[in-house]
């Protein structure tokens, strides 16, 4: 079957059990009860059954079979989400060993990412998180994953590239059986692909509206999320300050401040860059008159708290990163000081209005 062609080598018996209609029906009923049962005892019983299933040896094959299912009607959104989530948890847990042929599991997840690239975002995110976890743990996982990426549609590729660098930090937060040397190797291997990732993001930022079925404002938000992940991973390490300041993705992030939908993540990108690269505040300081006149003053007039808070955070970061530049008293530095004082004054007034 189509599902069987992509199953990892888990043994014929596990495959047959996983494809059993009775087991799949039990699973569907348990997932439905967990999400929709009105009585707490029913949800508790469903959760216990699902935890037992996750520990079973045929859980790998069952989850992959569901994600690859060609049945009509297709499995419910809740069931597909649970299958992807179960794979991610089994990959990340130190209590389970990866299947003998991890490459087949990698291919199965990539097929699922292609298939569900325009599905509800939470399903695609779970599939990509499973791929990232597998790339961290499998031998040659990073290079193997990047070699297969050209076959992914852009929305799936963008989500996968977003969660990949996050896997390092996420793995540090709990007992996942991955040592620091493995995490460092994973981070180094990722950064070897950073130039290609930045080229991809730049190409995405230049695409026409709705070229891939994703609305332009949503795609721009996803590009910025992905860029933020890679900035935190150090994708611009070693780049000259002049080249970084003139990088078109930095311009893209700055221009995104004018779009309400992407404002917060654009602020995060620029704040992260300023905090990482000591030479960059000069470039931001030169933009302060524009930020003050075009963004801050209208936000102050409209009492737009989200915009005021975001710009205040960025301006504080610039001031902290380069106090010497501010002390020089240039027009840009005075503009920064004036804008910061205005925003603090307005914030104080808003806070006072609550008392």
Short mmCIF file of C-alpha atoms in Angstrom, two decimals:
data_model
loop_
_atom_site.label_atom_id
_atom_site.label_comp_id
_atom_site.label_asym_id
_atom_site.label_seq_id
_atom_site.Cartn_x
_atom_site.Cartn_y
_atom_site.Cartn_z
CA UNK A 1 0.00 0.00 0.00
CA UNK A 2 0.96 3.66 -0.27
CA UNK A 3 1.33 3.83 3.51
CA UNK A 4 3.43 0.65 3.69
CA UNK A 5 5.88 1.99 1.09
CA UNK A 6 6.98 4.72 3.48
CA UNK A 7 6.97 2.80 6.76
CA UNK A 8 10.21 2.52 8.69
CA UNK A 9 11.59 -0.98 9.19
CA UNK A 10 9.65 -1.92 12.29
CA UNK A 11 8.87 -5.55 11.45
CA UNK A 12 6.06 -7.08 9.47
CA UNK A 13 4.03 -7.84 12.59
CA UNK A 14 4.13 -4.21 13.77
CA UNK A 15 3.08 -3.03 10.31
CA UNK A 16 0.13 -5.41 10.19
CA UNK A 17 -1.01 -4.42 13.67
CA UNK A 18 -0.60 -0.73 12.83
CA UNK A 19 -2.76 -1.06 9.73
CA UNK A 20 -5.46 -3.00 11.57
CA UNK A 21 -8.83 -1.26 11.08
CA UNK A 22 -9.80 -2.18 14.64
CA UNK A 23 -6.75 -0.47 16.15
CA UNK A 24 -7.17 2.59 13.95
CA UNK A 25 -10.85 2.79 14.94
CA UNK A 26 -9.89 2.53 18.63
CA UNK A 27 -7.32 5.25 18.16
CA UNK A 28 -9.82 7.53 16.40
CA UNK A 29 -12.34 7.01 19.21
CA UNK A 30 -9.73 7.72 21.90
CA UNK A 31 -8.50 10.91 20.21
CA UNK A 32 -12.09 12.10 19.78
CA UNK A 33 -12.83 11.41 23.45
CA UNK A 34 -9.67 13.18 24.57
CA UNK A 35 -10.59 16.32 22.64
CA UNK A 36 -14.38 16.37 22.84
CA UNK A 37 -15.71 14.16 25.66
CA UNK A 38 -17.78 16.12 28.14
CA UNK A 39 -16.95 13.99 31.19
CA UNK A 40 -13.46 14.27 32.76
CA UNK A 41 -13.30 10.51 33.44
CA UNK A 42 -13.75 9.78 29.73
CA UNK A 43 -10.95 12.17 28.82
CA UNK A 44 -8.69 10.64 31.50
CA UNK A 45 -9.36 7.09 30.25
CA UNK A 46 -8.67 8.16 26.66
CA UNK A 47 -5.42 9.83 27.69
CA UNK A 48 -4.24 6.71 29.55
CA UNK A 49 -5.01 4.50 26.56
CA UNK A 50 -3.18 6.86 24.20
CA UNK A 51 -0.12 6.96 26.46
CA UNK A 52 -0.04 3.18 26.42
CA UNK A 53 -0.28 3.17 22.65
CA UNK A 54 2.59 5.66 22.39
CA UNK A 55 4.80 3.28 24.38
CA UNK A 56 3.97 0.32 22.14
CA UNK A 57 6.42 -0.87 19.44
CA UNK A 58 3.91 -0.48 16.60
CA UNK A 59 3.21 3.21 17.38
CA UNK A 60 5.82 4.25 14.79
CA UNK A 61 4.13 2.38 11.96
CA UNK A 62 0.63 3.36 13.06
CA UNK A 63 1.42 7.09 13.10
CA UNK A 64 3.17 7.02 9.73
CA UNK A 65 0.36 4.94 8.25
CA UNK A 66 -2.21 7.52 9.31
CA UNK A 67 -0.21 10.45 7.90
CA UNK A 68 0.20 8.60 4.59
CA UNK A 69 -3.37 7.28 4.45
CA UNK A 70 -5.12 7.56 1.09
CA UNK A 71 -8.47 6.53 2.57
CA UNK A 72 -11.62 8.50 1.80
CA UNK A 73 -12.67 10.23 3.88
CA UNK A 74 -9.21 10.99 5.20
CA UNK A 75 -8.50 10.80 8.96
CA UNK A 76 -9.80 13.71 11.01
CA UNK A 77 -7.65 16.77 11.71
CA UNK A 78 -7.43 15.77 15.40
CA UNK A 79 -6.29 12.26 14.51
CA UNK A 80 -3.63 13.49 12.07
CA UNK A 81 -2.36 15.97 14.62
CA UNK A 82 -2.11 13.24 17.25
CA UNK A 83 -0.19 10.98 14.83
CA UNK A 84 2.36 13.74 14.09
CA UNK A 85 2.62 14.66 17.76
CA UNK A 86 3.15 11.02 18.76
CA UNK A 87 6.01 10.68 16.26
CA UNK A 88 7.63 13.87 17.58
CA UNK A 89 7.37 12.72 21.19
CA UNK A 90 8.78 9.27 20.44
CA UNK A 91 11.69 10.76 18.51
CA UNK A 92 12.48 13.26 21.27
CA UNK A 93 12.11 10.89 24.20
CA UNK A 94 15.20 9.09 25.54
CA UNK A 95 12.89 6.20 26.47
CA UNK A 96 12.51 5.06 22.85
CA UNK A 97 15.11 4.03 20.29
CA UNK A 98 14.83 5.33 16.74
CA UNK A 99 13.71 2.77 14.12
CA UNK A 100 16.52 0.83 12.45
CA UNK A 101 16.04 2.70 9.21
CA UNK A 102 15.67 6.34 10.28
CA UNK A 103 16.04 7.47 6.65
CA UNK A 104 12.68 5.86 5.82
CA UNK A 105 11.06 7.67 8.72
CA UNK A 106 12.63 10.91 7.45
CA UNK A 107 11.19 10.29 3.98
CA UNK A 108 7.76 9.46 5.41
CA UNK A 109 7.68 12.71 7.37
CA UNK A 110 8.76 14.69 4.30
CA UNK A 111 5.92 13.10 2.31
CA UNK A 112 3.55 14.20 5.08
CA UNK A 113 4.98 17.74 5.05
CA UNK A 114 4.39 17.96 1.28
CA UNK A 115 0.91 16.60 1.62
CA UNK A 116 -0.18 18.89 4.44
CA UNK A 117 1.72 22.06 3.47
CA UNK A 118 -1.54 24.03 3.27
CA UNK A 119 -3.30 22.17 6.09
CA UNK A 120 -4.06 23.82 9.46
CA UNK A 121 -0.73 25.27 10.62
CA UNK A 122 -0.55 23.26 13.84
CA UNK A 123 -0.42 19.97 11.89
CA UNK A 124 2.38 21.14 9.60
CA UNK A 125 4.27 22.50 12.61
CA UNK A 126 4.10 19.12 14.41
CA UNK A 127 5.38 17.31 11.32
CA UNK A 128 8.25 19.78 10.98
CA UNK A 129 9.08 19.51 14.69
CA UNK A 130 9.33 15.73 14.25
CA UNK A 131 11.66 16.25 11.27
CA UNK A 132 13.85 18.65 13.26
CA UNK A 133 14.03 16.23 16.20
CA UNK A 134 14.98 13.41 13.86
CA UNK A 135 17.68 15.51 12.14
CA UNK A 136 19.23 16.22 15.54
CA UNK A 137 19.38 12.56 16.56
CA UNK A 138 19.94 10.58 13.36
CA UNK A 139 23.39 10.03 11.85
CA UNK A 140 23.87 12.52 9.02
CA UNK A 141 20.44 13.93 9.80
CA UNK A 142 21.10 17.57 8.91
CA UNK A 143 22.76 16.95 5.55
CA UNK A 144 20.24 14.24 4.71
CA UNK A 145 17.37 16.59 5.45
CA UNK A 146 18.80 19.51 3.46
CA UNK A 147 19.49 17.20 0.51
CA UNK A 148 15.77 16.34 0.40
CA UNK A 149 14.44 19.87 1.00
CA UNK A 150 14.24 20.95 -2.68
CA UNK A 151 11.27 18.58 -3.03
CA UNK A 152 9.22 20.46 -0.44
CA UNK A 153 6.66 23.15 -1.35
CA UNK A 154 7.63 26.60 -0.13
CA UNK A 155 5.14 26.79 2.80
CA UNK A 156 6.40 23.48 4.21
CA UNK A 157 10.03 24.42 3.65
CA UNK A 158 9.55 27.76 5.40
CA UNK A 159 8.02 26.10 8.46
CA UNK A 160 10.71 23.42 8.59
CA UNK A 161 13.50 26.00 8.37
CA UNK A 162 11.83 27.95 11.18
CA UNK A 163 11.74 25.09 13.67
CA UNK A 164 15.13 23.54 12.84
CA UNK A 165 17.29 26.06 14.78
CA UNK A 166 14.73 26.07 17.60
CA UNK A 167 15.35 22.36 18.16
CA UNK A 168 18.71 23.10 19.78
CA UNK A 169 17.23 25.37 22.46
CA UNK A 170 14.16 23.17 22.88
CA UNK A 171 16.32 20.11 23.43
CA UNK A 172 18.28 21.88 26.17
CA UNK A 173 15.09 22.46 28.15
CA UNK A 174 14.47 18.87 29.20
CA UNK A 175 15.82 15.34 29.50
CA UNK A 176 15.84 14.27 25.87
CA UNK A 177 18.92 12.11 25.88
CA UNK A 178 21.01 14.37 23.64
CA UNK A 179 24.37 15.51 25.00
CA UNK A 180 25.87 18.98 24.57
CA UNK A 181 28.42 17.76 22.02
CA UNK A 182 25.62 16.49 19.77
CA UNK A 183 23.73 19.76 20.12
CA UNK A 184 26.85 21.77 19.25
CA UNK A 185 27.51 19.59 16.22
CA UNK A 186 23.91 20.03 15.11
CA UNK A 187 24.18 23.83 15.46
CA UNK A 188 27.44 23.89 13.45
CA UNK A 189 25.97 21.73 10.70
CA UNK A 190 22.92 23.97 10.49
CA UNK A 191 25.03 27.11 10.15
CA UNK A 192 26.89 25.57 7.21
CA UNK A 193 23.58 25.84 5.35
CA UNK A 194 22.84 29.40 6.55
CA UNK A 195 23.84 31.15 3.27
CA UNK A 196 21.41 29.00 1.29
CA UNK A 197 18.68 29.60 3.88
CA UNK A 198 19.15 33.38 3.69
CA UNK A 199 18.99 33.23 -0.12
CA UNK A 200 15.74 31.28 0.12
CA UNK A 201 14.25 33.80 2.56
CA UNK A 202 15.25 36.69 0.33
CA UNK A 203 13.63 34.99 -2.67
CA UNK A 204 10.48 34.44 -0.60
CA UNK A 205 10.40 38.11 0.40
CA UNK A 206 10.45 39.12 -3.27
CA UNK A 207 7.67 36.79 -4.44
CA UNK A 208 4.40 38.31 -5.68
CA UNK A 209 1.33 38.19 -3.52
CA UNK A 210 -0.34 34.78 -3.01
CA UNK A 211 2.12 33.07 -5.37
CA UNK A 212 1.94 29.86 -3.33
CA UNK A 213 -1.62 30.09 -2.03
CA UNK A 214 -0.52 31.87 1.16
CA UNK A 215 -1.68 35.49 1.66
CA UNK A 216 1.14 38.02 1.43
CA UNK A 217 0.84 39.29 5.01
CA UNK A 218 0.91 35.72 6.32
CA UNK A 219 3.93 34.78 4.19
CA UNK A 220 5.83 37.89 5.35
CA UNK A 221 5.11 36.97 8.96
CA UNK A 222 6.42 33.44 8.36
CA UNK A 223 9.56 34.78 6.67
CA UNK A 224 10.28 36.98 9.69
CA UNK A 225 9.68 34.10 12.12
CA UNK A 226 12.14 31.99 10.16
CA UNK A 227 14.67 34.81 9.97
CA UNK A 228 14.40 35.31 13.74
CA UNK A 229 15.18 31.63 14.35
CA UNK A 230 18.29 31.80 12.20
CA UNK A 231 19.45 35.13 13.65
CA UNK A 232 19.26 33.57 17.12
CA UNK A 233 21.29 30.64 15.79
CA UNK A 234 24.00 33.08 14.58
CA UNK A 235 23.39 33.03 10.83
CA UNK A 236 25.17 36.38 10.36
CA UNK A 237 28.21 35.48 12.47
CA UNK A 238 31.36 36.74 10.82
CA UNK A 239 29.53 39.08 8.45
CA UNK A 240 31.05 42.61 8.26
CA UNK A 241 28.89 45.22 9.94
CA UNK A 242 28.59 47.23 6.71
CA UNK A 243 27.37 44.19 4.78
CA UNK A 244 24.92 43.27 7.53
CA UNK A 245 23.51 46.79 7.77
CA UNK A 246 22.90 46.80 4.02
CA UNK A 247 21.54 43.25 3.86
CA UNK A 248 18.20 43.20 2.00
CA UNK A 249 16.62 40.98 4.67
CA UNK A 250 17.40 43.65 7.25
CA UNK A 251 15.68 46.16 5.00
CA UNK A 252 12.76 43.75 4.67
CA UNK A 253 12.49 43.48 8.47
CA UNK A 254 12.67 47.27 8.87
CA UNK A 255 9.98 47.83 6.25
CA UNK A 256 7.80 45.24 8.00
CA UNK A 257 7.52 47.62 10.98
CA UNK A 258 4.92 49.46 8.94
CA UNK A 259 2.69 46.36 8.71
CA UNK A 260 0.64 45.80 11.86
CA UNK A 261 0.43 42.01 11.28
CA UNK A 262 4.21 41.55 11.22
CA UNK A 263 5.27 44.41 13.53
CA UNK A 264 6.03 42.38 16.66
CA UNK A 265 8.18 39.74 15.00
CA UNK A 266 10.02 42.44 13.00
CA UNK A 267 10.84 44.18 16.30
CA UNK A 268 12.14 40.88 17.67
CA UNK A 269 14.39 40.38 14.64
CA UNK A 270 15.94 43.82 14.90
CA UNK A 271 16.28 43.75 18.69
CA UNK A 272 18.07 40.40 18.44
CA UNK A 273 20.42 41.74 15.76
CA UNK A 274 21.26 44.88 17.76
CA UNK A 275 21.99 42.82 20.88
CA UNK A 276 24.27 40.41 18.96
CA UNK A 277 26.28 42.75 16.75
CA UNK A 278 27.97 45.73 18.41
CA UNK A 279 28.56 47.62 15.18
CA UNK A 280 24.93 47.49 14.09
CA UNK A 281 23.42 50.15 16.37
CA UNK A 282 25.02 52.87 14.19
CA UNK A 283 22.88 51.72 11.27
CA UNK A 284 19.75 51.76 13.43
CA UNK A 285 20.63 55.14 14.89
CA UNK A 286 20.59 56.61 11.38
CA UNK A 287 16.98 55.45 11.02
CA UNK A 288 15.81 57.05 14.26
CA UNK A 289 14.38 60.24 12.69
CA UNK A 290 12.24 58.05 10.40
CA UNK A 291 11.16 55.80 13.28
CA UNK A 292 10.26 58.85 15.35
CA UNK A 293 8.29 60.72 12.69
CA UNK A 294 6.63 57.93 10.74
CA UNK A 295 6.09 55.23 13.37
CA UNK A 296 6.33 56.56 16.92
CA UNK A 297 4.55 59.91 16.78
CA UNK A 298 1.42 58.50 15.06
CA UNK A 299 1.42 55.61 17.55
CA UNK A 300 1.64 58.08 20.45
CA UNK A 301 -1.21 60.12 18.99
CA UNK A 302 -3.35 57.00 18.63
CA UNK A 303 -2.17 55.48 21.92
CA UNK A 304 -1.30 52.26 20.12
CA UNK A 305 0.25 50.38 23.02
CA UNK A 306 1.62 47.50 20.94
CA UNK A 307 3.52 49.84 18.62
CA UNK A 308 4.76 52.07 21.45
CA UNK A 309 5.97 49.09 23.52
CA UNK A 310 7.75 47.52 20.56
CA UNK A 311 9.53 50.68 19.48
CA UNK A 312 10.49 51.48 23.09
CA UNK A 313 12.03 48.02 23.43
CA UNK A 314 14.05 48.47 20.23
CA UNK A 315 15.21 51.98 21.14
CA UNK A 316 16.28 50.84 24.60
CA UNK A 317 18.29 48.03 23.05
CA UNK A 318 20.01 50.46 20.68
CA UNK A 319 20.84 52.80 23.57
CA UNK A 320 22.19 49.98 25.74
CA UNK A 321 24.24 48.48 22.91
CA UNK A 322 25.90 51.76 21.96
CA UNK A 323 25.88 54.31 24.80
CA UNK A 324 28.94 56.00 23.30
CA UNK A 325 27.04 56.82 20.10
CA UNK A 326 24.20 58.35 22.11
CA UNK A 327 26.67 60.36 24.21
CA UNK A 328 28.11 61.96 21.07
CA UNK A 329 24.92 64.02 20.81
CA UNK A 330 24.41 63.68 17.05
CA UNK A 331 21.04 64.60 15.55
CA UNK A 332 20.21 60.89 15.30
CA UNK A 333 21.15 60.34 18.96
CA UNK A 334 19.03 63.31 20.04
CA UNK A 335 16.16 61.92 17.97
CA UNK A 336 16.54 58.60 19.78
CA UNK A 337 16.56 60.29 23.19
CA UNK A 338 13.53 62.42 22.35
CA UNK A 339 11.59 59.45 20.97
CA UNK A 340 12.42 57.31 23.98
CA UNK A 341 11.39 59.99 26.45
CA UNK A 342 8.13 60.56 24.58
CA UNK A 343 7.28 56.87 24.58
CA UNK A 344 8.13 56.46 28.28
CA UNK A 345 6.04 59.53 29.14
CA UNK A 346 3.10 58.22 27.14
CA UNK A 347 3.41 54.75 28.69
CA UNK A 348 3.46 56.28 32.18
CA UNK A 349 0.30 58.24 31.40
CA UNK A 350 -1.44 55.13 30.13
CA UNK A 351 -0.47 53.24 33.28
CA UNK A 352 -1.69 56.09 35.48
CA UNK A 353 -5.06 56.00 33.77
CA UNK A 354 -5.66 52.54 35.27
CA UNK A 355 -5.43 53.86 38.85
#
